[in-house]
Amino acid sequence: MSKEFERFHVVDQRGRELTRLNTDVMFYINVPLREIRDEVLGIMERFYQLCPREALGWYATETMKQFKPTTSRSFTLPKVWWKDGSPRKNLRELMLKGGAAHDSVGTCGIYLRSAEREDSIFKLKSNYLRFMIPADFMETGSQAFVDFVIAVSNRIPFVSGHGGFVIECNQYFPEDAQGVAYPLAMRYQAVDIATMSRGPWAVRGERIKNVGWLTLIGSELLEKVGGGKALQHKASDRLSLVETAHGVLIQAGQKPVLGDVNRREDLSAFVDAYRLVEPLHNGIKELFAPFKLPGDADEVDATQRWLIRFRKKGA
């Protein structure tokens, strides 16, 4: 881990690892992953070229209370679940992660959640696919990561998504981890906070969570901002746009940055990206559950300031 990234690796006085810096991409999806099974399985295989199976030592499913060591079977679970003729279950979740122990913060991983259409929360919470690699990978592998994201965007019918540096929080100690992650994210404003329990509820197949180094706008949402050609016309020179089979990828700079506001690191590209798709952010504040923060902080106000941090810079 580089010295620049070490400040995000927080271990508390009790020896619990709370946070670390990674790179991720999150795709919000409004169809059951079972219906796009072959595409999902193919993309997982491609991800193993960036993050080999051997690095993913722990797994958990929706029925498990803690991570357990992976076996060869762990990597075939989606194929087994969604095999033609297999019993259908309303909800499937799989988490594959790297790390020193079951309660370590993930160093890399695959996270997927798939509710069936008949499930009561199908319309209330987006399904998702999330892929994560170490932050250090971006020093030499940023283009390989972008190529992977484009490949997913060409195969998976996504609603929206985001990618870049992210503060990964320990799922065993979420409130303590959020308390550490929030001030880091408010200083390093180009860095996301992993919010698998919040983002899907707030997005609901209707909006974006926020912009990032990579921002993904699916075909349906794209029409709400005038279509891909309109975005291309409006986009500043600081942005690059790539049309994919299922939407558009907006890239804010050649490589991800931390966005250190104390050092006045340039966030202009992120502000430009936000202005381009700001109408798709409407409604997020009302639906995004507040972070759990220490002390007497106004958690609602603090969370909303983080959500609209790029809007304020554009004032």
PDB file of N, CA and C in Angstrom, residues 241-309:
ATOM      1  N   LEU A 241     -16.484  10.886 -22.896  1.00  0.00           N
ATOM      2  CA  LEU A 241     -17.690  10.073 -22.884  1.00  0.00           C
ATOM      3  C   LEU A 241     -17.538   8.910 -23.851  1.00  0.00           C
ATOM      4  N   VAL A 242     -17.969   7.748 -23.400  1.00  0.00           N
ATOM      5  CA  VAL A 242     -17.938   6.550 -24.235  1.00  0.00           C
ATOM      6  C   VAL A 242     -19.342   5.973 -24.283  1.00  0.00           C
ATOM      7  N   GLU A 243     -19.896   5.861 -25.472  1.00  0.00           N
ATOM      8  CA  GLU A 243     -21.202   5.227 -25.615  1.00  0.00           C
ATOM      9  C   GLU A 243     -21.021   3.711 -25.583  1.00  0.00           C
ATOM     10  N   THR A 244     -21.884   3.039 -24.828  1.00  0.00           N
ATOM     11  CA  THR A 244     -21.839   1.583 -24.741  1.00  0.00           C
ATOM     12  C   THR A 244     -23.195   1.033 -25.169  1.00  0.00           C
ATOM     13  N   ALA A 245     -23.302  -0.283 -25.191  1.00  0.00           N
ATOM     14  CA  ALA A 245     -24.536  -0.908 -25.642  1.00  0.00           C
ATOM     15  C   ALA A 245     -25.724  -0.566 -24.764  1.00  0.00           C
ATOM     16  N   HIS A 246     -25.466  -0.216 -23.511  1.00  0.00           N
ATOM     17  CA  HIS A 246     -26.566   0.016 -22.574  1.00  0.00           C
ATOM     18  C   HIS A 246     -26.536   1.402 -21.934  1.00  0.00           C
ATOM     19  N   GLY A 247     -25.770   2.325 -22.493  1.00  0.00           N
ATOM     20  CA  GLY A 247     -25.743   3.666 -21.929  1.00  0.00           C
ATOM     21  C   GLY A 247     -24.469   4.409 -22.261  1.00  0.00           C
ATOM     22  N   VAL A 248     -24.049   5.241 -21.328  1.00  0.00           N
ATOM     23  CA  VAL A 248     -22.873   6.089 -21.519  1.00  0.00           C
ATOM     24  C   VAL A 248     -21.979   6.015 -20.292  1.00  0.00           C
ATOM     25  N   LEU A 249     -20.678   5.995 -20.532  1.00  0.00           N
ATOM     26  CA  LEU A 249     -19.678   6.100 -19.475  1.00  0.00           C
ATOM     27  C   LEU A 249     -19.060   7.488 -19.544  1.00  0.00           C
ATOM     28  N   ILE A 250     -19.105   8.223 -18.432  1.00  0.00           N
ATOM     29  CA  ILE A 250     -18.491   9.547 -18.324  1.00  0.00           C
ATOM     30  C   ILE A 250     -17.241   9.408 -17.468  1.00  0.00           C
ATOM     31  N   GLN A 251     -16.106   9.794 -18.011  1.00  0.00           N
ATOM     32  CA  GLN A 251     -14.845   9.667 -17.291  1.00  0.00           C
ATOM     33  C   GLN A 251     -14.294  11.045 -16.971  1.00  0.00           C
ATOM     34  N   ALA A 252     -14.009  11.270 -15.686  1.00  0.00           N
ATOM     35  CA  ALA A 252     -13.524  12.566 -15.214  1.00  0.00           C
ATOM     36  C   ALA A 252     -12.011  12.496 -14.989  1.00  0.00           C
ATOM     37  N   GLY A 253     -11.252  12.595 -16.064  1.00  0.00           N
ATOM     38  CA  GLY A 253      -9.796  12.556 -15.953  1.00  0.00           C
ATOM     39  C   GLY A 253      -9.221  11.208 -16.332  1.00  0.00           C
ATOM     40  N   GLN A 254      -7.956  11.211 -16.695  1.00  0.00           N
ATOM     41  CA  GLN A 254      -7.302   9.990 -17.160  1.00  0.00           C
ATOM     42  C   GLN A 254      -7.195   8.948 -16.059  1.00  0.00           C
ATOM     43  N   LYS A 255      -6.895   9.398 -14.846  1.00  0.00           N
ATOM     44  CA  LYS A 255      -6.779   8.503 -13.704  1.00  0.00           C
ATOM     45  C   LYS A 255      -7.587   9.074 -12.538  1.00  0.00           C
ATOM     46  N   PRO A 256      -7.990   8.221 -11.596  1.00  0.00           N
ATOM     47  CA  PRO A 256      -8.710   8.736 -10.436  1.00  0.00           C
ATOM     48  C   PRO A 256      -7.794   9.568  -9.536  1.00  0.00           C
ATOM     49  N   VAL A 257      -8.371  10.519  -8.841  1.00  0.00           N
ATOM     50  CA  VAL A 257      -7.630  11.350  -7.893  1.00  0.00           C
ATOM     51  C   VAL A 257      -8.321  11.251  -6.540  1.00  0.00           C
ATOM     52  N   LEU A 258      -7.629  11.716  -5.507  1.00  0.00           N
ATOM     53  CA  LEU A 258      -8.216  11.707  -4.169  1.00  0.00           C
ATOM     54  C   LEU A 258      -9.092  12.932  -3.933  1.00  0.00           C
ATOM     55  N   GLY A 259      -8.741  14.050  -4.557  1.00  0.00           N
ATOM     56  CA  GLY A 259      -9.543  15.258  -4.384  1.00  0.00           C
ATOM     57  C   GLY A 259      -9.389  15.892  -3.012  1.00  0.00           C
ATOM     58  N   ASP A 260      -8.152  16.041  -2.556  1.00  0.00           N
ATOM     59  CA  ASP A 260      -7.861  16.593  -1.228  1.00  0.00           C
ATOM     60  C   ASP A 260      -8.188  18.086  -1.197  1.00  0.00           C
ATOM     61  N   VAL A 261      -9.266  18.455  -0.508  1.00  0.00           N
ATOM     62  CA  VAL A 261      -9.664  19.863  -0.470  1.00  0.00           C
ATOM     63  C   VAL A 261      -8.717  20.689   0.387  1.00  0.00           C
ATOM     64  N   ASN A 262      -8.017  20.058   1.334  1.00  0.00           N
ATOM     65  CA  ASN A 262      -7.051  20.800   2.137  1.00  0.00           C
ATOM     66  C   ASN A 262      -5.884  21.284   1.290  1.00  0.00           C
ATOM     67  N   ARG A 263      -5.568  20.541   0.249  1.00  0.00           N
ATOM     68  CA  ARG A 263      -4.478  20.914  -0.655  1.00  0.00           C
ATOM     69  C   ARG A 263      -5.012  21.520  -1.955  1.00  0.00           C
ATOM     70  N   ARG A 264      -6.296  21.780  -1.974  1.00  0.00           N
ATOM     71  CA  ARG A 264      -6.963  22.392  -3.123  1.00  0.00           C
ATOM     72  C   ARG A 264      -6.725  21.605  -4.414  1.00  0.00           C
ATOM     73  N   GLU A 265      -6.794  20.294  -4.297  1.00  0.00           N
ATOM     74  CA  GLU A 265      -6.665  19.450  -5.485  1.00  0.00           C
ATOM     75  C   GLU A 265      -7.840  19.723  -6.421  1.00  0.00           C
ATOM     76  N   ASP A 266      -7.547  19.781  -7.697  1.00  0.00           N
ATOM     77  CA  ASP A 266      -8.535  20.184  -8.685  1.00  0.00           C
ATOM     78  C   ASP A 266      -9.654  19.145  -8.819  1.00  0.00           C
ATOM     79  N   LEU A 267     -10.887  19.580  -8.576  1.00  0.00           N
ATOM     80  CA  LEU A 267     -12.066  18.729  -8.709  1.00  0.00           C
ATOM     81  C   LEU A 267     -12.977  19.198  -9.841  1.00  0.00           C
ATOM     82  N   SER A 268     -12.438  20.024 -10.720  1.00  0.00           N
ATOM     83  CA  SER A 268     -13.258  20.619 -11.773  1.00  0.00           C
ATOM     84  C   SER A 268     -13.945  19.579 -12.643  1.00  0.00           C
ATOM     85  N   ALA A 269     -13.264  18.491 -12.951  1.00  0.00           N
ATOM     86  CA  ALA A 269     -13.859  17.469 -13.807  1.00  0.00           C
ATOM     87  C   ALA A 269     -15.057  16.817 -13.130  1.00  0.00           C
ATOM     88  N   PHE A 270     -14.984  16.640 -11.824  1.00  0.00           N
ATOM     89  CA  PHE A 270     -16.099  16.055 -11.084  1.00  0.00           C
ATOM     90  C   PHE A 270     -17.288  17.016 -11.051  1.00  0.00           C
ATOM     91  N   VAL A 271     -16.993  18.283 -10.878  1.00  0.00           N
ATOM     92  CA  VAL A 271     -18.055  19.300 -10.902  1.00  0.00           C
ATOM     93  C   VAL A 271     -18.710  19.328 -12.278  1.00  0.00           C
ATOM     94  N   ASP A 272     -17.903  19.258 -13.320  1.00  0.00           N
ATOM     95  CA  ASP A 272     -18.448  19.248 -14.685  1.00  0.00           C
ATOM     96  C   ASP A 272     -19.352  18.026 -14.897  1.00  0.00           C
ATOM     97  N   ALA A 273     -18.896  16.872 -14.414  1.00  0.00           N
ATOM     98  CA  ALA A 273     -19.693  15.654 -14.579  1.00  0.00           C
ATOM     99  C   ALA A 273     -21.016  15.774 -13.833  1.00  0.00           C
ATOM    100  N   TYR A 274     -20.966  16.370 -12.643  1.00  0.00           N
ATOM    101  CA  TYR A 274     -22.192  16.515 -11.864  1.00  0.00           C
ATOM    102  C   TYR A 274     -23.181  17.456 -12.567  1.00  0.00           C
ATOM    103  N   ARG A 275     -22.684  18.564 -13.064  1.00  0.00           N
ATOM    104  CA  ARG A 275     -23.564  19.510 -13.772  1.00  0.00           C
ATOM    105  C   ARG A 275     -24.224  18.850 -14.979  1.00  0.00           C
ATOM    106  N   LEU A 276     -23.496  17.965 -15.624  1.00  0.00           N
ATOM    107  CA  LEU A 276     -23.993  17.316 -16.829  1.00  0.00           C
ATOM    108  C   LEU A 276     -25.206  16.433 -16.542  1.00  0.00           C
ATOM    109  N   VAL A 277     -25.221  15.800 -15.369  1.00  0.00           N
ATOM    110  CA  VAL A 277     -26.284  14.822 -15.067  1.00  0.00           C
ATOM    111  C   VAL A 277     -27.045  15.164 -13.792  1.00  0.00           C
ATOM    112  N   GLU A 278     -26.935  16.392 -13.322  1.00  0.00           N
ATOM    113  CA  GLU A 278     -27.543  16.772 -12.038  1.00  0.00           C
ATOM    114  C   GLU A 278     -29.034  16.444 -11.938  1.00  0.00           C
ATOM    115  N   PRO A 279     -29.835  16.597 -12.998  1.00  0.00           N
ATOM    116  CA  PRO A 279     -31.254  16.246 -12.864  1.00  0.00           C
ATOM    117  C   PRO A 279     -31.492  14.796 -12.444  1.00  0.00           C
ATOM    118  N   LEU A 280     -30.537  13.925 -12.713  1.00  0.00           N
ATOM    119  CA  LEU A 280     -30.683  12.515 -12.357  1.00  0.00           C
ATOM    120  C   LEU A 280     -30.358  12.247 -10.895  1.00  0.00           C
ATOM    121  N   HIS A 281     -29.963  13.300 -10.188  1.00  0.00           N
ATOM    122  CA  HIS A 281     -29.645  13.171  -8.761  1.00  0.00           C
ATOM    123  C   HIS A 281     -30.834  13.568  -7.887  1.00  0.00           C
ATOM    124  N   ASN A 282     -31.852  14.121  -8.499  1.00  0.00           N
ATOM    125  CA  ASN A 282     -33.015  14.580  -7.735  1.00  0.00           C
ATOM    126  C   ASN A 282     -33.635  13.424  -6.957  1.00  0.00           C
ATOM    127  N   GLY A 283     -33.972  13.696  -5.696  1.00  0.00           N
ATOM    128  CA  GLY A 283     -34.617  12.702  -4.850  1.00  0.00           C
ATOM    129  C   GLY A 283     -33.676  11.882  -4.001  1.00  0.00           C
ATOM    130  N   ILE A 284     -32.383  12.012  -4.232  1.00  0.00           N
ATOM    131  CA  ILE A 284     -31.432  11.173  -3.507  1.00  0.00           C
ATOM    132  C   ILE A 284     -31.399  11.516  -2.016  1.00  0.00           C
ATOM    133  N   LYS A 285     -31.490  12.789  -1.668  1.00  0.00           N
ATOM    134  CA  LYS A 285     -31.373  13.183  -0.269  1.00  0.00           C
ATOM    135  C   LYS A 285     -32.487  12.606   0.587  1.00  0.00           C
ATOM    136  N   GLU A 286     -33.672  12.507   0.018  1.00  0.00           N
ATOM    137  CA  GLU A 286     -34.809  12.018   0.775  1.00  0.00           C
ATOM    138  C   GLU A 286     -34.749  10.502   1.007  1.00  0.00           C
ATOM    139  N   LEU A 287     -34.035   9.791   0.148  1.00  0.00           N
ATOM    140  CA  LEU A 287     -34.051   8.331   0.196  1.00  0.00           C
ATOM    141  C   LEU A 287     -32.764   7.709   0.726  1.00  0.00           C
ATOM    142  N   PHE A 288     -31.691   8.479   0.783  1.00  0.00           N
ATOM    143  CA  PHE A 288     -30.404   7.945   1.224  1.00  0.00           C
ATOM    144  C   PHE A 288     -30.334   8.012   2.751  1.00  0.00           C
ATOM    145  N   ALA A 289     -30.297   6.866   3.396  1.00  0.00           N
ATOM    146  CA  ALA A 289     -30.292   6.822   4.868  1.00  0.00           C
ATOM    147  C   ALA A 289     -29.041   7.488   5.427  1.00  0.00           C
ATOM    148  N   PRO A 290     -29.172   8.297   6.482  1.00  0.00           N
ATOM    149  CA  PRO A 290     -28.016   9.001   7.046  1.00  0.00           C
ATOM    150  C   PRO A 290     -26.957   8.047   7.573  1.00  0.00           C
ATOM    151  N   PHE A 291     -25.708   8.492   7.480  1.00  0.00           N
ATOM    152  CA  PHE A 291     -24.618   7.748   8.088  1.00  0.00           C
ATOM    153  C   PHE A 291     -24.757   7.793   9.608  1.00  0.00           C
ATOM    154  N   LYS A 292     -24.236   6.772  10.256  1.00  0.00           N
ATOM    155  CA  LYS A 292     -24.149   6.759  11.716  1.00  0.00           C
ATOM    156  C   LYS A 292     -22.811   7.379  12.105  1.00  0.00           C
ATOM    157  N   LEU A 293     -22.865   8.549  12.754  1.00  0.00           N
ATOM    158  CA  LEU A 293     -21.657   9.287  13.075  1.00  0.00           C
ATOM    159  C   LEU A 293     -21.519   9.460  14.584  1.00  0.00           C
ATOM    160  N   PRO A 294     -20.294   9.571  15.087  1.00  0.00           N
ATOM    161  CA  PRO A 294     -20.080   9.685  16.530  1.00  0.00           C
ATOM    162  C   PRO A 294     -20.472  11.059  17.068  1.00  0.00           C
ATOM    163  N   GLY A 295     -20.664  11.118  18.367  1.00  0.00           N
ATOM    164  CA  GLY A 295     -20.959  12.389  19.018  1.00  0.00           C
ATOM    165  C   GLY A 295     -22.351  12.882  18.715  1.00  0.00           C
ATOM    166  N   ASP A 296     -22.494  14.206  18.760  1.00  0.00           N
ATOM    167  CA  ASP A 296     -23.812  14.805  18.560  1.00  0.00           C
ATOM    168  C   ASP A 296     -23.954  15.419  17.165  1.00  0.00           C
ATOM    169  N   ALA A 297     -23.243  14.862  16.189  1.00  0.00           N
ATOM    170  CA  ALA A 297     -23.309  15.380  14.825  1.00  0.00           C
ATOM    171  C   ALA A 297     -24.724  15.249  14.276  1.00  0.00           C
ATOM    172  N   ASP A 298     -25.128  16.221  13.480  1.00  0.00           N
ATOM    173  CA  ASP A 298     -26.401  16.145  12.773  1.00  0.00           C
ATOM    174  C   ASP A 298     -26.194  15.205  11.594  1.00  0.00           C
ATOM    175  N   GLU A 299     -26.582  13.965  11.773  1.00  0.00           N
ATOM    176  CA  GLU A 299     -26.276  12.939  10.780  1.00  0.00           C
ATOM    177  C   GLU A 299     -26.968  13.178   9.441  1.00  0.00           C
ATOM    178  N   VAL A 300     -28.188  13.693   9.485  1.00  0.00           N
ATOM    179  CA  VAL A 300     -28.914  13.973   8.251  1.00  0.00           C
ATOM    180  C   VAL A 300     -28.216  15.074   7.469  1.00  0.00           C
ATOM    181  N   ASP A 301     -27.901  16.165   8.145  1.00  0.00           N
ATOM    182  CA  ASP A 301     -27.240  17.288   7.476  1.00  0.00           C
ATOM    183  C   ASP A 301     -25.868  16.883   6.947  1.00  0.00           C
ATOM    184  N   ALA A 302     -25.110  16.130   7.760  1.00  0.00           N
ATOM    185  CA  ALA A 302     -23.770  15.717   7.346  1.00  0.00           C
ATOM    186  C   ALA A 302     -23.830  14.824   6.107  1.00  0.00           C
ATOM    187  N   THR A 303     -24.760  13.888   6.113  1.00  0.00           N
ATOM    188  CA  THR A 303     -24.887  12.980   4.971  1.00  0.00           C
ATOM    189  C   THR A 303     -25.285  13.730   3.708  1.00  0.00           C
ATOM    190  N   GLN A 304     -26.195  14.669   3.839  1.00  0.00           N
ATOM    191  CA  GLN A 304     -26.633  15.421   2.667  1.00  0.00           C
ATOM    192  C   GLN A 304     -25.541  16.324   2.136  1.00  0.00           C
ATOM    193  N   ARG A 305     -24.706  16.880   3.006  1.00  0.00           N
ATOM    194  CA  ARG A 305     -23.580  17.691   2.539  1.00  0.00           C
ATOM    195  C   ARG A 305     -22.612  16.842   1.728  1.00  0.00           C
ATOM    196  N   TRP A 306     -22.434  15.608   2.138  1.00  0.00           N
ATOM    197  CA  TRP A 306     -21.560  14.707   1.378  1.00  0.00           C
ATOM    198  C   TRP A 306     -22.182  14.369   0.026  1.00  0.00           C
ATOM    199  N   LEU A 307     -23.480  14.098  -0.001  1.00  0.00           N
ATOM    200  CA  LEU A 307     -24.149  13.711  -1.237  1.00  0.00           C
ATOM    201  C   LEU A 307     -24.085  14.807  -2.303  1.00  0.00           C
ATOM    202  N   ILE A 308     -24.176  16.077  -1.881  1.00  0.00           N
ATOM    203  CA  ILE A 308     -24.218  17.167  -2.862  1.00  0.00           C
ATOM    204  C   ILE A 308     -22.918  17.974  -2.874  1.00  0.00           C
ATOM    205  N   ARG A 309     -21.831  17.349  -2.496  1.00  0.00           N
ATOM    206  CA  ARG A 309     -20.558  18.075  -2.382  1.00  0.00           C
ATOM    207  C   ARG A 309     -20.106  18.680  -3.706  1.00  0.00           C
TER     208      ARG A 309
END
